[in-house]
Tab-separated table of C-alpha atoms in Angstrom:
chain	number	residue	atom	x	y	z
A	1	MET	CA	-44.109	-7.826	-9.188
A	2	ILE	CA	-45.952	-9.762	-6.732
A	3	PHE	CA	-48.433	-12.491	-7.860
A	4	ASP	CA	-49.776	-15.408	-6.074
A	5	ARG	CA	-49.448	-17.613	-9.333
A	6	LEU	CA	-47.206	-17.504	-12.585
A	7	GLU	CA	-48.773	-18.549	-15.625
A	8	ILE	CA	-46.442	-18.364	-18.923
A	9	ASP	CA	-48.249	-17.576	-21.602
A	10	SER	CA	-50.916	-16.105	-20.246
A	11	VAL	CA	-52.569	-13.186	-18.776
A	12	ASN	CA	-50.867	-12.515	-15.304
A	13	ARG	CA	-52.490	-10.102	-12.776
A	14	ALA	CA	-49.886	-8.598	-9.707
A	15	LEU	CA	-51.471	-8.749	-6.236
A	16	GLU	CA	-48.676	-6.086	-5.024
A	17	VAL	CA	-46.274	-4.098	-7.216
A	18	ARG	CA	-43.236	-1.764	-5.763
A	19	GLU	CA	-41.451	0.914	-7.798
A	20	GLU	CA	-37.830	0.752	-5.965
A	21	PHE	CA	-34.320	1.738	-7.155
A	22	ALA	CA	-32.048	-1.283	-7.053
A	23	GLY	CA	-28.480	-1.710	-8.518
A	24	LYS	CA	-25.923	-4.163	-7.223
A	25	ALA	CA	-24.087	-0.840	-6.011
A	26	ASN	CA	-27.227	0.424	-4.168
A	27	ASN	CA	-28.238	-2.882	-2.838
A	28	ALA	CA	-25.364	-2.739	-0.843
A	29	ALA	CA	-25.353	0.662	-0.136
A	30	ARG	CA	-28.801	0.297	1.639
A	31	VAL	CA	-27.591	-2.867	3.424
A	32	VAL	CA	-24.930	-1.007	4.771
A	33	LYS	CA	-26.826	1.899	6.100
A	34	ALA	CA	-29.593	-0.668	7.617
A	35	LEU	CA	-27.233	-2.037	9.715
A	36	GLY	CA	-26.471	1.476	10.725
A	37	HIS	CA	-23.226	2.985	9.290
A	38	ARG	CA	-22.771	5.073	6.759
A	39	PRO	CA	-22.185	4.237	3.111
A	40	VAL	CA	-21.649	6.787	0.010
A	41	ALA	CA	-23.254	4.856	-3.282
A	42	MET	CA	-21.725	6.030	-6.414
A	43	GLY	CA	-22.214	5.278	-10.291
A	44	PHE	CA	-23.972	6.768	-12.996
A	45	ALA	CA	-27.355	7.869	-13.563
A	46	GLY	CA	-29.468	9.104	-16.393
A	47	GLY	CA	-32.775	10.024	-17.565
A	48	ASP	CA	-36.022	10.117	-15.521
A	49	ARG	CA	-34.720	6.736	-13.971
A	50	GLY	CA	-31.767	8.059	-12.828
A	51	LYS	CA	-33.945	10.593	-10.977
A	52	MET	CA	-35.650	8.647	-9.305
A	53	MET	CA	-32.807	6.517	-8.206
A	54	LEU	CA	-31.565	9.414	-6.547
A	55	ALA	CA	-34.488	10.477	-5.002
A	56	GLY	CA	-34.632	7.568	-3.326
A	57	LEU	CA	-31.333	6.862	-2.268
A	58	ALA	CA	-32.300	10.673	-0.972
A	59	HIS	CA	-34.751	9.375	1.024
A	60	LEU	CA	-33.756	6.714	2.885
A	61	GLY	CA	-30.783	8.890	3.689
A	62	ILE	CA	-27.871	7.228	1.741
A	63	GLU	CA	-25.062	9.491	0.901
A	64	HIS	CA	-24.408	9.804	-3.169
A	65	GLU	CA	-22.390	11.252	-5.945
A	66	PHE	CA	-23.459	10.173	-9.251
A	67	VAL	CA	-22.179	11.039	-12.792
A	68	GLN	CA	-24.899	12.086	-15.310
A	69	ILE	CA	-25.148	10.308	-18.440
A	70	LYS	CA	-26.949	10.483	-21.348
A	71	HIS	CA	-28.532	7.621	-21.677
A	72	GLN	CA	-31.945	6.051	-19.741
A	73	THR	CA	-30.411	4.135	-15.893
A	74	ARG	CA	-32.341	0.451	-16.705
A	75	LEU	CA	-35.374	-0.532	-16.162
A	76	CYS	CA	-35.486	-4.487	-14.178
A	77	VAL	CA	-38.359	-6.118	-13.430
A	78	THR	CA	-38.497	-8.829	-10.594
A	79	VAL	CA	-41.600	-11.239	-11.207
A	80	ILE	CA	-42.199	-13.059	-7.921
A	81	ASP	CA	-44.901	-15.732	-8.210
A	82	SER	CA	-45.496	-16.648	-3.830
A	83	GLN	CA	-47.141	-20.406	-4.716
A	84	HIS	CA	-43.821	-21.814	-6.406
A	85	HIS	CA	-42.024	-18.864	-4.456
A	86	THR	CA	-39.612	-18.145	-7.380
A	87	ALA	CA	-38.687	-14.806	-8.071
A	88	THR	CA	-37.484	-13.853	-12.244
A	89	GLU	CA	-35.645	-11.105	-12.792
A	90	LEU	CA	-36.263	-9.579	-16.788
A	91	VAL	CA	-32.927	-7.380	-17.208
A	92	GLU	CA	-32.168	-3.960	-19.479
A	93	GLU	CA	-29.159	-4.044	-21.294
A	94	THR	CA	-27.031	-1.779	-19.425
A	95	PRO	CA	-26.835	1.346	-21.410
A	96	PRO	CA	-22.896	2.655	-22.896
A	97	VAL	CA	-20.977	5.028	-21.280
A	98	GLU	CA	-18.619	7.423	-22.073
A	99	GLN	CA	-14.863	7.494	-21.770
A	100	ALA	CA	-15.389	11.225	-19.913
A	101	ASP	CA	-17.750	10.035	-17.856
A	102	VAL	CA	-15.570	6.865	-16.784
A	103	ASP	CA	-12.995	9.714	-16.176
A	104	ALA	CA	-15.549	12.013	-14.026
A	105	LEU	CA	-16.511	8.983	-12.178
A	106	LEU	CA	-12.598	8.404	-11.087
A	107	GLY	CA	-12.345	11.961	-10.043
A	108	LEU	CA	-15.078	11.278	-7.739
A	109	LEU	CA	-14.110	8.310	-5.943
A	110	GLY	CA	-10.651	9.971	-5.914
A	111	GLN	CA	-12.222	12.579	-4.055
A	112	ARG	CA	-14.196	10.491	-1.518
A	113	LEU	CA	-11.277	8.142	-0.573
A	114	GLY	CA	-9.691	9.970	1.775
A	115	GLY	CA	-12.817	9.935	4.260
A	116	ALA	CA	-13.569	6.076	3.321
A	117	ASP	CA	-12.833	2.729	5.636
A	118	ILE	CA	-13.366	0.745	3.125
A	119	LEU	CA	-14.756	0.277	-0.667
A	120	VAL	CA	-17.355	-2.071	-2.055
A	121	LEU	CA	-16.688	-2.255	-6.285
A	122	SER	CA	-19.827	-4.591	-7.382
A	123	GLY	CA	-21.467	-5.956	-10.203
A	124	SER	CA	-20.714	-6.024	-14.314
A	125	LEU	CA	-19.211	-2.485	-15.887
A	126	ALA	CA	-21.416	-1.010	-18.731
A	127	PRO	CA	-20.119	-0.770	-22.454
A	128	GLY	CA	-17.574	1.635	-22.764
A	129	VAL	CA	-16.138	1.638	-19.270
A	130	GLY	CA	-13.315	-1.032	-19.951
A	131	VAL	CA	-12.665	-3.933	-18.500
A	132	GLU	CA	-9.668	-2.637	-16.204
A	133	PHE	CA	-11.921	-0.076	-14.591
A	134	TYR	CA	-12.039	-1.926	-10.918
A	135	ALA	CA	-8.071	-2.189	-11.171
A	136	ARG	CA	-7.810	1.358	-11.700
A	137	CYS	CA	-10.252	1.802	-8.367
A	138	ILE	CA	-8.183	-0.734	-6.541
A	139	GLU	CA	-5.053	1.233	-7.077
A	140	LEU	CA	-6.958	4.524	-6.484
A	141	ALA	CA	-7.375	3.242	-3.210
A	142	HIS	CA	-4.320	1.464	-2.116
A	143	GLU	CA	-2.654	4.949	-2.917
A	144	ARG	CA	-5.528	6.256	0.213
A	145	ARG	CA	-4.310	3.130	2.257
A	146	VAL	CA	-8.074	2.259	1.840
A	147	ARG	CA	-9.283	-1.135	1.569
A	148	VAL	CA	-11.337	-3.268	-0.898
A	149	LEU	CA	-13.764	-5.757	-1.437
A	150	VAL	CA	-14.554	-6.365	-4.917
A	151	ASP	CA	-18.220	-8.225	-5.959
A	152	ALA	CA	-17.364	-9.300	-9.431
A	153	SER	CA	-17.411	-11.696	-12.368
A	154	GLY	CA	-15.199	-12.487	-15.475
A	155	GLU	CA	-12.869	-10.333	-17.163
A	156	ALA	CA	-13.807	-7.154	-14.701
A	157	LEU	CA	-12.786	-9.953	-11.743
A	158	SER	CA	-9.995	-11.064	-13.300
A	159	MET	CA	-8.098	-7.920	-14.728
A	160	ALA	CA	-9.105	-6.965	-11.137
A	161	LEU	CA	-6.679	-9.435	-9.613
A	162	PRO	CA	-3.968	-8.395	-10.531
A	163	ALA	CA	-3.803	-4.685	-8.529
A	164	ARG	CA	-4.701	-7.311	-5.259
A	165	PRO	CA	-7.614	-6.473	-3.766
A	166	ASP	CA	-8.051	-7.361	-0.282
A	167	TRP	CA	-10.897	-9.777	-0.568
A	168	VAL	CA	-12.987	-10.637	-3.753
A	169	LYS	CA	-16.803	-12.455	-3.519
A	170	PRO	CA	-18.381	-14.157	-6.374
A	171	ASN	CA	-20.639	-16.963	-6.501
A	172	ARG	CA	-19.811	-19.834	-7.661
A	173	SER	CA	-21.418	-19.681	-11.151
A	174	GLU	CA	-20.222	-16.456	-11.316
A	175	LEU	CA	-16.223	-17.440	-10.300
A	176	GLY	CA	-17.165	-20.474	-13.257
A	177	ARG	CA	-17.346	-18.159	-15.816
A	178	THR	CA	-14.360	-16.141	-14.559
A	179	ILE	CA	-12.461	-19.698	-15.352
A	180	GLY	CA	-14.251	-20.329	-18.392
A	181	GLU	CA	-15.587	-23.365	-16.959
A	182	PRO	CA	-18.306	-24.859	-14.190
A	183	ILE	CA	-16.884	-25.601	-10.967
A	184	GLU	CA	-17.784	-29.335	-10.833
A	185	SER	CA	-16.890	-30.036	-7.220
A	186	ASP	CA	-15.603	-28.526	-4.088
A	187	ALA	CA	-12.260	-30.171	-4.873
A	188	HIS	CA	-12.481	-28.092	-8.124
A	189	LEU	CA	-13.719	-24.895	-5.795
A	190	GLU	CA	-10.695	-24.637	-3.477
A	191	ALA	CA	-8.067	-25.407	-6.430
A	192	VAL	CA	-9.959	-22.448	-8.529
A	193	MET	CA	-10.197	-20.376	-4.883
A	194	ARG	CA	-6.251	-20.917	-4.337
A	195	GLN	CA	-5.826	-19.230	-7.847
A	196	VAL	CA	-7.694	-16.628	-7.503
A	197	VAL	CA	-5.263	-15.812	-4.786
A	198	THR	CA	-2.401	-16.832	-6.004
A	199	ALA	CA	-3.327	-14.497	-8.955
A	200	GLY	CA	-4.096	-11.541	-6.651
A	201	ALA	CA	-6.500	-11.131	-3.974
A	202	GLY	CA	-5.798	-11.309	-0.099
A	203	ALA	CA	-9.246	-13.555	0.564
A	204	VAL	CA	-12.176	-15.172	-1.380
A	205	VAL	CA	-15.011	-15.452	-0.361
A	206	VAL	CA	-17.237	-17.776	-2.329
A	207	THR	CA	-21.756	-17.511	-2.092
A	208	GLN	CA	-23.750	-20.627	-3.058
A	209	GLY	CA	-27.244	-19.616	-3.406
A	210	ALA	CA	-28.760	-22.067	-0.505
A	211	GLY	CA	-25.417	-23.957	-0.152
A	212	PRO	CA	-22.754	-23.098	1.973
A	213	VAL	CA	-20.182	-20.693	1.634
A	214	VAL	CA	-16.686	-21.216	1.510
A	215	ALA	CA	-13.899	-18.407	2.186
A	216	PHE	CA	-10.541	-19.133	2.218
A	217	ASP	CA	-7.514	-16.538	3.670
A	218	GLY	CA	-4.416	-17.734	1.745
A	219	GLU	CA	-3.664	-20.630	4.274
A	220	HIS	CA	-6.926	-21.933	5.269
A	221	PHE	CA	-10.514	-23.403	4.375
A	222	ALA	CA	-13.571	-22.681	6.412
A	223	ARG	CA	-17.281	-23.893	4.806
A	224	PHE	CA	-20.018	-22.170	6.635
A	225	GLY	CA	-23.572	-23.330	6.792
A	226	VAL	CA	-26.452	-20.748	5.849
A	227	PRO	CA	-29.963	-20.718	6.952
A	228	GLN	CA	-32.664	-23.224	5.356
A	229	LEU	CA	-35.888	-20.692	4.817
A	230	ARG	CA	-38.261	-20.005	2.694
A	231	PRO	CA	-37.599	-17.003	0.848
A	232	VAL	CA	-39.515	-14.465	-0.412
A	233	SER	CA	-36.947	-13.236	-3.066
A	234	ALA	CA	-33.266	-14.085	-2.841
A	235	ILE	CA	-32.281	-11.314	-5.780
A	236	GLY	CA	-29.676	-8.737	-3.961
A	237	SER	CA	-28.641	-11.528	-1.301
A	238	GLY	CA	-25.390	-11.690	-2.516
A	239	ASP	CA	-25.001	-7.967	-2.229
A	240	ALA	CA	-26.741	-7.942	0.991
A	241	PHE	CA	-23.643	-10.333	1.769
A	242	ALA	CA	-20.915	-7.998	0.344
A	243	ALA	CA	-22.370	-5.679	2.180
A	244	GLY	CA	-22.432	-7.333	5.663
A	245	LEU	CA	-18.901	-9.025	4.762
A	246	ALA	CA	-17.496	-5.246	3.894
A	247	VAL	CA	-18.721	-3.894	7.138
A	248	GLY	CA	-17.300	-6.878	9.309
A	249	CYS	CA	-13.755	-6.419	7.378
A	250	ALA	CA	-14.160	-2.843	7.997
A	251	ALA	CA	-14.734	-2.968	11.894
A	252	GLY	CA	-11.238	-5.617	11.630
A	253	GLN	CA	-13.326	-8.038	12.268
A	254	SER	CA	-11.983	-11.763	11.633
A	255	LEU	CA	-12.994	-12.796	8.340
A	256	ILE	CA	-14.974	-15.900	9.602
A	257	ASP	CA	-17.290	-13.346	11.968
A	258	SER	CA	-16.994	-11.096	8.729
A	259	VAL	CA	-18.490	-13.993	6.524
A	260	ARG	CA	-21.183	-15.085	9.103
A	261	LEU	CA	-22.553	-11.405	9.130
A	262	GLY	CA	-22.316	-11.461	5.373
A	263	ALA	CA	-24.392	-14.732	5.852
A	264	ALA	CA	-26.931	-13.429	8.327
A	265	CYS	CA	-27.332	-10.109	5.690
A	266	GLY	CA	-27.754	-12.519	2.131
A	267	ALA	CA	-30.644	-14.437	4.237
A	268	ALA	CA	-32.218	-11.601	5.616
A	269	ASN	CA	-32.926	-10.472	2.419
A	270	ALA	CA	-34.067	-13.150	1.472
A	271	LEU	CA	-37.295	-12.862	3.453
A	272	THR	CA	-38.093	-9.593	1.764
A	273	SER	CA	-39.276	-8.843	-1.319
A	274	VAL	CA	-37.084	-5.679	-1.919
A	275	ALA	CA	-33.486	-6.296	-3.437
A	276	GLY	CA	-31.100	-4.549	-0.803
A	277	GLU	CA	-33.824	-4.809	2.096
A	278	ILE	CA	-33.272	-6.057	5.556
A	279	HIS	CA	-34.752	-6.460	9.012
A	280	PRO	CA	-31.177	-5.287	11.125
A	281	VAL	CA	-33.305	-7.639	14.093
A	282	ASP	CA	-33.662	-10.733	11.649
A	283	VAL	CA	-29.652	-10.176	10.778
A	284	HIS	CA	-29.267	-10.825	14.422
A	285	ARG	CA	-31.537	-13.362	14.587
A	286	LEU	CA	-29.896	-15.434	11.934
A	287	LEU	CA	-26.080	-14.749	13.102
A	288	GLY	CA	-27.210	-17.657	15.315
A	289	GLU	CA	-28.303	-19.940	13.083
A	290	ILE	CA	-25.156	-19.630	10.759
A	291	ALA	CA	-22.258	-22.869	11.720
A	292	ILE	CA	-18.616	-23.019	10.208
A	293	GLU	CA	-19.028	-26.918	9.071
A	294	SER	CA	-15.018	-26.371	9.011
């Protein structure tokens, strides 16, 4: 919902309302599709909202395979204040899933991995899924020689690390929540990133909103300045970044070039009002504005 100006504790009339499917993995799939590649989106879907989500994926030509659950797919409202350039999310809690649903999704994933270049695991885990879920997905992927990028935090990320994901991409605050304390300095950030690699990740990339992106491949750190722009809505930019990073890594690009593509996709997403929506012309333009600082 887009407003000229949002006033708390008052009646606000939206200038524009758009109903879109979203969710971190779906946002990433939209970006992969916009970059000219063939994503397959997977997850859980329930009720009429789930049907809308699947119809949206189909409309964009995104191949998908979802397990139907008995609860409604959750509803989130993004409130955009155009005058102050802010975006606020009102998020419904994720509905629970049953063990049979989890097993069904793992079965579908195992079937799909045979033709995959890379597996991207995105977001928080629904109640009932179990914090070890991403670790199980990584094991399935590595059995089939498929590399894995994890965009998660908290226990889901901590439990995934011993399974040795090839890349992990939390933002700074998510990484702080994962270790149980805020990351107060750049030196602290680098120390934590070393710990993440020691715990099992092949490489770690940390985004910091409008601040620089930091990448560590187990030997060297690189810091990337991101374009300074006036965002329409930055919601979904982390998902867009993960998608660009995955596309670069799957294509065999260096970590540096893959991070640059991810950062350009994240910035391009912020120029639109819909999470996971990018325009390739923006991506190409923004690529030239991303500098390696050190």
